[in-house]
PDB file of C-alpha atoms in Angstrom:
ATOM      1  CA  UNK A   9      -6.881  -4.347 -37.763  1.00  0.00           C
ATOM      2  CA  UNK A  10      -6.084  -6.382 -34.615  1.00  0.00           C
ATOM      3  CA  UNK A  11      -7.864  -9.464 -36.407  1.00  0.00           C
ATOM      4  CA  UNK A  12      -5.952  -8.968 -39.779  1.00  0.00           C
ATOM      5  CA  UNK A  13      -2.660 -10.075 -38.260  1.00  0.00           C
ATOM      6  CA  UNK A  14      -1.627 -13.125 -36.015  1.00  0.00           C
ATOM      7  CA  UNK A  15      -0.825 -12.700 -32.745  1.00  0.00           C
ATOM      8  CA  UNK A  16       1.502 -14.961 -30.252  1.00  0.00           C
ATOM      9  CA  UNK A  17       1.877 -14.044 -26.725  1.00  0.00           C
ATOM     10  CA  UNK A  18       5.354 -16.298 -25.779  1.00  0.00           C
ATOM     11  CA  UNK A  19       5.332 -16.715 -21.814  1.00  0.00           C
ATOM     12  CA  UNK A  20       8.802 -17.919 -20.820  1.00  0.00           C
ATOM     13  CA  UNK A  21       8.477 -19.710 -17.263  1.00  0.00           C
ATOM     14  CA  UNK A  22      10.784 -21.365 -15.014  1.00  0.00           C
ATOM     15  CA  UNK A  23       9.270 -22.190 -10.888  1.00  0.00           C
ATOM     16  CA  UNK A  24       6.399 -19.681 -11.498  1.00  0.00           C
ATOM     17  CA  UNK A  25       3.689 -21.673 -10.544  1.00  0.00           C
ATOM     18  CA  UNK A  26       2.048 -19.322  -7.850  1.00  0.00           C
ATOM     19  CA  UNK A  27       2.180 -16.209 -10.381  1.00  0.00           C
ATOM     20  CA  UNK A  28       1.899 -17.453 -13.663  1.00  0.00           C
ATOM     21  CA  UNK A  29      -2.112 -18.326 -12.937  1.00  0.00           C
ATOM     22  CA  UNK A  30      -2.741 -14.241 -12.847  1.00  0.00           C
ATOM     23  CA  UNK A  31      -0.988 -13.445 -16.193  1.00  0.00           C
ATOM     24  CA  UNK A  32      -2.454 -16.740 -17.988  1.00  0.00           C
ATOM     25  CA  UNK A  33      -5.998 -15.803 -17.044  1.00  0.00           C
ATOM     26  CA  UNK A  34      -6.046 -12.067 -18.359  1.00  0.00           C
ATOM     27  CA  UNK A  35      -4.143 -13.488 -21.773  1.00  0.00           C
ATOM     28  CA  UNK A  36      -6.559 -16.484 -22.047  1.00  0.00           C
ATOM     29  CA  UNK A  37      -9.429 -14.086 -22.285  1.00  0.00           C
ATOM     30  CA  UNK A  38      -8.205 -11.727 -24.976  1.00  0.00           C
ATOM     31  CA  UNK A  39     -10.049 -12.556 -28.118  1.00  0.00           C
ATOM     32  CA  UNK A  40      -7.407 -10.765 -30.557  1.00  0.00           C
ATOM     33  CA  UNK A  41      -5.092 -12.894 -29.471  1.00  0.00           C
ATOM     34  CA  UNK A  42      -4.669 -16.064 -31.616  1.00  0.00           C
ATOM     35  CA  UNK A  43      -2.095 -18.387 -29.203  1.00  0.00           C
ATOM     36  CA  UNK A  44      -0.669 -18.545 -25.970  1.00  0.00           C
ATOM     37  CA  UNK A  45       2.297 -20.412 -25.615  1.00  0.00           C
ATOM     38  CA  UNK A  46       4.406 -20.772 -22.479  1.00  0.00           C
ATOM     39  CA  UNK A  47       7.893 -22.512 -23.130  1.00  0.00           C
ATOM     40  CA  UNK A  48       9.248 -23.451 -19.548  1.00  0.00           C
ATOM     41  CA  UNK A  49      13.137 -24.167 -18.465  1.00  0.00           C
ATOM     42  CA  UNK A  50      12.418 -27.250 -16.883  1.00  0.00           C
ATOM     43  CA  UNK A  51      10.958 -26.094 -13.590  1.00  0.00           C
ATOM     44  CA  UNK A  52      10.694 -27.845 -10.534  1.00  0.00           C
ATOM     45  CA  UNK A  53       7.603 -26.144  -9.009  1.00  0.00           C
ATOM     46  CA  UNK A  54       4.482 -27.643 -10.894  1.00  0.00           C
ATOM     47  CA  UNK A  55       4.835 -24.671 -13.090  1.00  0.00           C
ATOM     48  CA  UNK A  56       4.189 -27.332 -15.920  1.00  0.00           C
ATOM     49  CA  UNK A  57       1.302 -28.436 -14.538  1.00  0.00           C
ATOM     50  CA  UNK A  58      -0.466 -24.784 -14.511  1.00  0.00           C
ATOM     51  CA  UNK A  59       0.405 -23.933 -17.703  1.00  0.00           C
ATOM     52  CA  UNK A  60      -1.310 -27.497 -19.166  1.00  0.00           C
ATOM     53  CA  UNK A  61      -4.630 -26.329 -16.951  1.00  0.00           C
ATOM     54  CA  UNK A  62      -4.911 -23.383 -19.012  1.00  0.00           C
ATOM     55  CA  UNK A  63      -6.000 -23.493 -22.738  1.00  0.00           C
ATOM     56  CA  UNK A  64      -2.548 -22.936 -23.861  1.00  0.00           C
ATOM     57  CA  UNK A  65       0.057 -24.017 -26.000  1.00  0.00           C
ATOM     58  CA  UNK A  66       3.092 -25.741 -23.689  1.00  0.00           C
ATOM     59  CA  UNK A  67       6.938 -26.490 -24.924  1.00  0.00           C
ATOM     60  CA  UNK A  68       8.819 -28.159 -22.141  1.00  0.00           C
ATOM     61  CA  UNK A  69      12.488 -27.588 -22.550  1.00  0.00           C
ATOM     62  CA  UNK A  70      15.068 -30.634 -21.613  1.00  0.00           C
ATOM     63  CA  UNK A  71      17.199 -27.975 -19.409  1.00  0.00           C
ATOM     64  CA  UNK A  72      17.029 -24.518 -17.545  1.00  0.00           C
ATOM     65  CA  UNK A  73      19.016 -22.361 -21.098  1.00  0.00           C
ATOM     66  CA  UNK A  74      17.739 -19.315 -20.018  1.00  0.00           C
ATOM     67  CA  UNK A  75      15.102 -16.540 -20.810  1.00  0.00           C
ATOM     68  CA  UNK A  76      16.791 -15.842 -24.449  1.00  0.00           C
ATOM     69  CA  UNK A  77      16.550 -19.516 -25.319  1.00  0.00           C
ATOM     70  CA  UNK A  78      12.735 -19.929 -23.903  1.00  0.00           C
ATOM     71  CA  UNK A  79      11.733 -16.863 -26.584  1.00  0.00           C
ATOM     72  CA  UNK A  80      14.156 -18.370 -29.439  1.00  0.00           C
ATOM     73  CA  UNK A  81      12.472 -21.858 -29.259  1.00  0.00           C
ATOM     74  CA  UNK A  82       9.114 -20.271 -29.020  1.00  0.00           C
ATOM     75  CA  UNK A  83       9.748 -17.952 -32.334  1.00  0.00           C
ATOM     76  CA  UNK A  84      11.204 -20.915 -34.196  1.00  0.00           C
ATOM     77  CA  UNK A  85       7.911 -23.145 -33.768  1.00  0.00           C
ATOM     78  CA  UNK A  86       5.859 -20.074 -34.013  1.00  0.00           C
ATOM     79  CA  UNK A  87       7.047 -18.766 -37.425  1.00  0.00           C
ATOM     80  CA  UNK A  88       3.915 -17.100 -39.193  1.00  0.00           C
ATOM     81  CA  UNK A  89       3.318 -15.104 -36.461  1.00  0.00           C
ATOM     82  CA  UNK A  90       3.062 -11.415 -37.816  1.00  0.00           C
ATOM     83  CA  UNK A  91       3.525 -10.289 -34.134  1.00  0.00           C
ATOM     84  CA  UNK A  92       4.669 -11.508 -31.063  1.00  0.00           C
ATOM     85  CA  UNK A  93       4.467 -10.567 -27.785  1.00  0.00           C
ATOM     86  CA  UNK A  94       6.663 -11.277 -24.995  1.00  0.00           C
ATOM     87  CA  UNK A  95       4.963 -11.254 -21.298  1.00  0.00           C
ATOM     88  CA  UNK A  96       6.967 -12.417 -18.431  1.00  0.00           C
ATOM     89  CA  UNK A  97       5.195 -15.095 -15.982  1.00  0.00           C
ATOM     90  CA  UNK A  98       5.496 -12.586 -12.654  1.00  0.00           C
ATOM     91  CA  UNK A  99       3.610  -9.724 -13.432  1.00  0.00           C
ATOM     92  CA  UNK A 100       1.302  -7.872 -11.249  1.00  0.00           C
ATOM     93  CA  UNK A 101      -1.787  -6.116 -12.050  1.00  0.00           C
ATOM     94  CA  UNK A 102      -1.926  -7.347 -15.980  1.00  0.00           C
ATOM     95  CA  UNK A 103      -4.391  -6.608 -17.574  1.00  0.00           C
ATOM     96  CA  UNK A 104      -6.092  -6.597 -21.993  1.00  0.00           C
ATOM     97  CA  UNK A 105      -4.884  -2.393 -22.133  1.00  0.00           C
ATOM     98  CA  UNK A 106      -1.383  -3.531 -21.237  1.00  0.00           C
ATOM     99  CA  UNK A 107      -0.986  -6.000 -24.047  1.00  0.00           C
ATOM    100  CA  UNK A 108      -3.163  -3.880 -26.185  1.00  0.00           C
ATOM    101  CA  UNK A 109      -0.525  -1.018 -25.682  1.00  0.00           C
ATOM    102  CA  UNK A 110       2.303  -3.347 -26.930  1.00  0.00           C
ATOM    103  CA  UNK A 111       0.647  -4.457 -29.883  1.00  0.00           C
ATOM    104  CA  UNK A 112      -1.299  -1.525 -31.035  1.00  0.00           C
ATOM    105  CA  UNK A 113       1.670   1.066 -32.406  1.00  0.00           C
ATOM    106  CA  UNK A 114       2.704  -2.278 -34.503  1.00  0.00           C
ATOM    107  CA  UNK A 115      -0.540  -2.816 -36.575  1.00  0.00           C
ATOM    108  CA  UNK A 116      -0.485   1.264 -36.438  1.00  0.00           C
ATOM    109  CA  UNK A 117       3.034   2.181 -38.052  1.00  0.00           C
ATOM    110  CA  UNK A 118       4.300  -0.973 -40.361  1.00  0.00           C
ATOM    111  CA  UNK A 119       7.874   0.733 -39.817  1.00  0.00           C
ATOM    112  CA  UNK A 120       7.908  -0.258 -36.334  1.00  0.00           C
ATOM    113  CA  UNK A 121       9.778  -3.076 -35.291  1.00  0.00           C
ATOM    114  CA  UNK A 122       9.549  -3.111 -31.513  1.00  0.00           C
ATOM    115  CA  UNK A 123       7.416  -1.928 -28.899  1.00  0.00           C
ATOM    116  CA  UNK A 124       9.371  -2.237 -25.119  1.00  0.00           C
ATOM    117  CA  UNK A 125       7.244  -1.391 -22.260  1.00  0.00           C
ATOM    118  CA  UNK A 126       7.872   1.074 -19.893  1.00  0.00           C
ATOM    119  CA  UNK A 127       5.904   0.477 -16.384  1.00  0.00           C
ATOM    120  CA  UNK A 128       3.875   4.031 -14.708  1.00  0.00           C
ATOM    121  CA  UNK A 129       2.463   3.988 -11.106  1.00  0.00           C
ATOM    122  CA  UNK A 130       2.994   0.133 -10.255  1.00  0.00           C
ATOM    123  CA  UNK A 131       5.987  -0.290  -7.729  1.00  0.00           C
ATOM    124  CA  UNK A 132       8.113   2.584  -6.430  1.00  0.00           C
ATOM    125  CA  UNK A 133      11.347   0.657  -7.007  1.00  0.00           C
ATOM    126  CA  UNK A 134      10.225  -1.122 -10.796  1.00  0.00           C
ATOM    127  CA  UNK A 135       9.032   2.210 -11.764  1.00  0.00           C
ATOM    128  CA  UNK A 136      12.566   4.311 -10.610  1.00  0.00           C
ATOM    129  CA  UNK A 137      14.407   1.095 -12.487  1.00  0.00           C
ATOM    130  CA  UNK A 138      12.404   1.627 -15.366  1.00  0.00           C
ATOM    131  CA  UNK A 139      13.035   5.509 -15.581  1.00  0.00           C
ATOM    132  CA  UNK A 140      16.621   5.001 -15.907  1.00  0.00           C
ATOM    133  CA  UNK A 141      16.447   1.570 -18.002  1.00  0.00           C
ATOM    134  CA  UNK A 142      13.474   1.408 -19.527  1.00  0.00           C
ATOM    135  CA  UNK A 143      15.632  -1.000 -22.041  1.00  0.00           C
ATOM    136  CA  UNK A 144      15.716  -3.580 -19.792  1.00  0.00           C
ATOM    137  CA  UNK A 145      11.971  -4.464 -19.791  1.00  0.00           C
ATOM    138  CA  UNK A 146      10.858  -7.876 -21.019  1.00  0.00           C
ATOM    139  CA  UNK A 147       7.434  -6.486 -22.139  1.00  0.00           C
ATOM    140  CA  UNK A 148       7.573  -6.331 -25.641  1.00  0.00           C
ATOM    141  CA  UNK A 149       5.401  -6.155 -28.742  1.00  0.00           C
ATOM    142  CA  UNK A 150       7.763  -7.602 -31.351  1.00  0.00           C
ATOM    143  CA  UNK A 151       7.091  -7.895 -35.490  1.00  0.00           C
ATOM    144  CA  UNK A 152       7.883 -11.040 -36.580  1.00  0.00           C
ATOM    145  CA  UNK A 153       9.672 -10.602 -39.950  1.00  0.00           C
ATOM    146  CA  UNK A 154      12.103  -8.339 -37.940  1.00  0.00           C
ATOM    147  CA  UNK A 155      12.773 -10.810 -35.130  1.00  0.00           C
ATOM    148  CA  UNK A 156      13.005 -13.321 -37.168  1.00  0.00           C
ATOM    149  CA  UNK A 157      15.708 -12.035 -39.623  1.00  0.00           C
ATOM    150  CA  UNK A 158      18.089 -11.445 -36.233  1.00  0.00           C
ATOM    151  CA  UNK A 159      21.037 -13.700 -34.986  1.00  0.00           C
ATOM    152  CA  UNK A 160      19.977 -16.957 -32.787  1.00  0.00           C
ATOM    153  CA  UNK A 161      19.847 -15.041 -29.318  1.00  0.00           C
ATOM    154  CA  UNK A 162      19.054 -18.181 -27.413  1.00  0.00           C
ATOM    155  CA  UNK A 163      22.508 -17.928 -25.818  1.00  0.00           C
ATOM    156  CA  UNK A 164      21.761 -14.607 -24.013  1.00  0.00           C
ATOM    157  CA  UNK A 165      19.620 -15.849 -21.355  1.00  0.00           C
ATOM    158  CA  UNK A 166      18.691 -12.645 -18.709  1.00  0.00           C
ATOM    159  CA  UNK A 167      20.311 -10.597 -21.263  1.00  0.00           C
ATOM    160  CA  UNK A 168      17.876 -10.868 -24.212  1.00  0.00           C
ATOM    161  CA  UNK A 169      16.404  -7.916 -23.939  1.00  0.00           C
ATOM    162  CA  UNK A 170      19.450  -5.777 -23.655  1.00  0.00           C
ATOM    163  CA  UNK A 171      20.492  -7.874 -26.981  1.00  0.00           C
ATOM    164  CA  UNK A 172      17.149  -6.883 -28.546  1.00  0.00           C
ATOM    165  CA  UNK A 173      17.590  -3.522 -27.721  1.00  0.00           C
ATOM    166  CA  UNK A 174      21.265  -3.221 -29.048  1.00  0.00           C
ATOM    167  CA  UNK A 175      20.197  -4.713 -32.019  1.00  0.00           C
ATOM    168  CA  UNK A 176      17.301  -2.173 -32.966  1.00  0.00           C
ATOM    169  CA  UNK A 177      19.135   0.416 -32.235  1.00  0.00           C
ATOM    170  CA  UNK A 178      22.698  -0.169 -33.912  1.00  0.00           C
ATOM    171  CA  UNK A 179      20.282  -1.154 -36.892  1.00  0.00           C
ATOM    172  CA  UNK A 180      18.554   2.314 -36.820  1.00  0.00           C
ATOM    173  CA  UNK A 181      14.985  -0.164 -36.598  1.00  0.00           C
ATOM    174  CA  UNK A 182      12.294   1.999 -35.307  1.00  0.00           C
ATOM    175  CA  UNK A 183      11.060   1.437 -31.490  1.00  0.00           C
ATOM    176  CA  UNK A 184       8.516   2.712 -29.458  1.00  0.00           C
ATOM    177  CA  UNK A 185       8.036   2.997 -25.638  1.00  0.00           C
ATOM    178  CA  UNK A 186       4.269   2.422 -24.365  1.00  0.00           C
ATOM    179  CA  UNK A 187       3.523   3.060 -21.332  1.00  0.00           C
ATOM    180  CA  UNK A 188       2.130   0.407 -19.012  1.00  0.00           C
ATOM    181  CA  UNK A 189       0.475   1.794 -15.994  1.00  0.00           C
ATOM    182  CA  UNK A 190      -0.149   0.148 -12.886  1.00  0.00           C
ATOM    183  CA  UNK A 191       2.011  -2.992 -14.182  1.00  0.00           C
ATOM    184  CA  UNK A 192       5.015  -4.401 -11.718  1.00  0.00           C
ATOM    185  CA  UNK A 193       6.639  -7.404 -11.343  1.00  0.00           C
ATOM    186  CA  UNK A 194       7.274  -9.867  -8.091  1.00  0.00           C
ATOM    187  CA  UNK A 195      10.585  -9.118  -6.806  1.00  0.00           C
ATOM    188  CA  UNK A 196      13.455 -11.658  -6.846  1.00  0.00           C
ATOM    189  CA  UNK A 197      13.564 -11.605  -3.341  1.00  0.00           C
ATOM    190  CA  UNK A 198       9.656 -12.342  -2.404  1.00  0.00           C
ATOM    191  CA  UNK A 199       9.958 -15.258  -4.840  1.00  0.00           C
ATOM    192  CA  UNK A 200      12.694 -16.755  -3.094  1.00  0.00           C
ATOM    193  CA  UNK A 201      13.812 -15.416  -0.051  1.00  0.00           C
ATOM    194  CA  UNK A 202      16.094 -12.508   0.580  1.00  0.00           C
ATOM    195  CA  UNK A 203      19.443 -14.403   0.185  1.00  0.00           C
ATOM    196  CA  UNK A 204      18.281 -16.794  -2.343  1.00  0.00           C
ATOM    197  CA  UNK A 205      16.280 -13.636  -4.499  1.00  0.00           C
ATOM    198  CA  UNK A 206      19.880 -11.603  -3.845  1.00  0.00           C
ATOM    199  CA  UNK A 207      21.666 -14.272  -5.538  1.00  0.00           C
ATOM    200  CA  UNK A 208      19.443 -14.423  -8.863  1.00  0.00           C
ATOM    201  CA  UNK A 209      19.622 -10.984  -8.724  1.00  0.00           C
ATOM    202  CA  UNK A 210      23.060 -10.950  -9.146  1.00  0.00           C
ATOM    203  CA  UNK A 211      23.033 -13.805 -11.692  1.00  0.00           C
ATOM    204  CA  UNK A 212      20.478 -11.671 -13.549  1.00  0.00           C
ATOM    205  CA  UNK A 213      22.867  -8.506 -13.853  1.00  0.00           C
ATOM    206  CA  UNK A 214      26.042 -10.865 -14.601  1.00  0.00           C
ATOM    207  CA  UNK A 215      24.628 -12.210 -17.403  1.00  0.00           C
ATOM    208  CA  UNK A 216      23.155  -8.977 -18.775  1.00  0.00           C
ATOM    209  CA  UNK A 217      26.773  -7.718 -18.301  1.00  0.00           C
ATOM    210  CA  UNK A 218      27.858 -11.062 -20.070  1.00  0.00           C
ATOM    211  CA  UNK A 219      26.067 -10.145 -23.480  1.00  0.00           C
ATOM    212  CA  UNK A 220      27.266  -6.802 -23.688  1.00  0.00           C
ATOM    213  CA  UNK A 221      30.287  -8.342 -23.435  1.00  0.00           C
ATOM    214  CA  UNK A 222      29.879 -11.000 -26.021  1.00  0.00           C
ATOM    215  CA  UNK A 223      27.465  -8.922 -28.354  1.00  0.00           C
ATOM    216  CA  UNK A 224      29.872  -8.006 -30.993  1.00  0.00           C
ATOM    217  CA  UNK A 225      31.576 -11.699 -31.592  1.00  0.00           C
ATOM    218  CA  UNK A 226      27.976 -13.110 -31.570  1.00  0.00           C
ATOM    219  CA  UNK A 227      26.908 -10.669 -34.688  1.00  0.00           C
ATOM    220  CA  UNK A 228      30.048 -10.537 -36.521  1.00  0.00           C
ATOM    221  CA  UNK A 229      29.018 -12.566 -39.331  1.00  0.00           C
ATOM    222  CA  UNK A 230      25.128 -11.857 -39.042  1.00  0.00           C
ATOM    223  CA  UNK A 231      23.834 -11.366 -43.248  1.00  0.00           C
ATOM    224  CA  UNK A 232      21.103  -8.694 -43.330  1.00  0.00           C
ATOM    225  CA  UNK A 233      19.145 -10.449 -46.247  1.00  0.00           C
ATOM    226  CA  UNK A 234      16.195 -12.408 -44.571  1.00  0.00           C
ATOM    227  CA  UNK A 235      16.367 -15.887 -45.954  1.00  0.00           C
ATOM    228  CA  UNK A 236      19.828 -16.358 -45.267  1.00  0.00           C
ATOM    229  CA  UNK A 237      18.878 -17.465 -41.824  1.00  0.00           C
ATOM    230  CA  UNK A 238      19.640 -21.113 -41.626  1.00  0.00           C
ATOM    231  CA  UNK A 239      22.945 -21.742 -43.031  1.00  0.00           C
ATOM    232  CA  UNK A 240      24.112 -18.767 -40.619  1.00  0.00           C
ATOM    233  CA  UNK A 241      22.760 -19.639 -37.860  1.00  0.00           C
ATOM    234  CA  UNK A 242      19.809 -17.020 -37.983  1.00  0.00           C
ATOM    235  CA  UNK A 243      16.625 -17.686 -36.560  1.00  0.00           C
ATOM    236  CA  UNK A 244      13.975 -17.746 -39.854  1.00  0.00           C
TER     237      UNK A 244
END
């Protein structure tokens, strides 16, 4: 089953070069997995250079847009994909059963649109975050002719997933939430310093906050026949 559809893992990076080695080289190895592409906001770090050393696929953006734009460009060159899945560049402890768990209730149920992941015994404070907002994870198993058919999200930056979520949900699409033991992430703080890491933090939130905000004037005129995508301004 795994072999009968085509499956994208979409790695959006931006100064991840010391942690996006240990999530490249479990993906790398999966055979079910037909691409790896990392799309990177114009990092600083040599994250560029990592990604190239791996036997990936690599889209350099001009400018830092944010996570939502990273996944939008990567879905828009990536459009046969039957499934994608989105892994962010930090993650700890990744392993084949952690993708395999996003991808698996997709190819299992064809009603399912989404998969999010919900992390089990990895860090005390990402697994209490992810008991009350499991939502917010970025590890997702996503069908493609759903994702596809959904408003341009590349303006939502940190707040694609809570967009995602919304979505599904207001749309009655059917979700699923794996769980991922033993998974974490870096914290914002250990990647850059405890002021510094504070500060993205609270970027992070702000513009989670920002697209709940702006949610409802972003979909108002969203058609819900696939194929009307381009002249709306829908991904296809």
């Amino acid at each position: 089953m795994l072999q009968s559809q085509k499956i994208t893992v979409l790695i959006p990076t931006y100064n991840e070069a010391p942690r996006l080695p240990r999530v490249l080289e479990v993906v790398c190895k999966i055979k079910w997995v037909d691409e790896v592409v990392v799309i990177d906001s114009h990092s600083q770090d040599g994250t560029l250079d990592v990604a190239r050393s791996f036997p990936v696929e690599v889209i350099p953006l001009d400018k830092d847009r944010g996570k939502g734009a990273a996944l939008a460009e990567g879905i828009r060159l990536k459009k046969d994909s039957d499934i994608y899945v989105f892994l962010d560049a930090d993650l700890i402890g990744l392993t084949e059963e952690h993708v395999l768990a996003l991808v698996k209730p997709l190819i299992e149920d064809p009603s399912l649109a989404m998969t999010i992941g919900v992390f089990e015994r990895g860090r005390r404070l990402g697994d209490l975050a992810q008991k009350f907002f499991p939502i917010l994870n970025g590890m997702r198993g996503v069908r493609g002719e759903w994702v596809r058919s959904l408003p341009d999200f590349s303006w939502t930056r940190f707040g694609v997933e809570t967009f995602l979520t919304r979505v599904a949900l207001e749309n009655k699409a059917n979700v699923e939430f794996p769980a991922l033991p033993g998974l974490a992430h870096y914290h914002k703080e250990e990647k850059y310093g405890f002021f510094l890491g504070f500060y993205h933090r609270i970027k992070m939130y702000k513009e989670i906050v920002q697209t709940l905000f702006l949610y409802k004037k972003r979909i108002e005129n969203w058609p819900k026949l696939v194929g009307e995508g381009e002249k709306h301004g829908v991904m296809v």
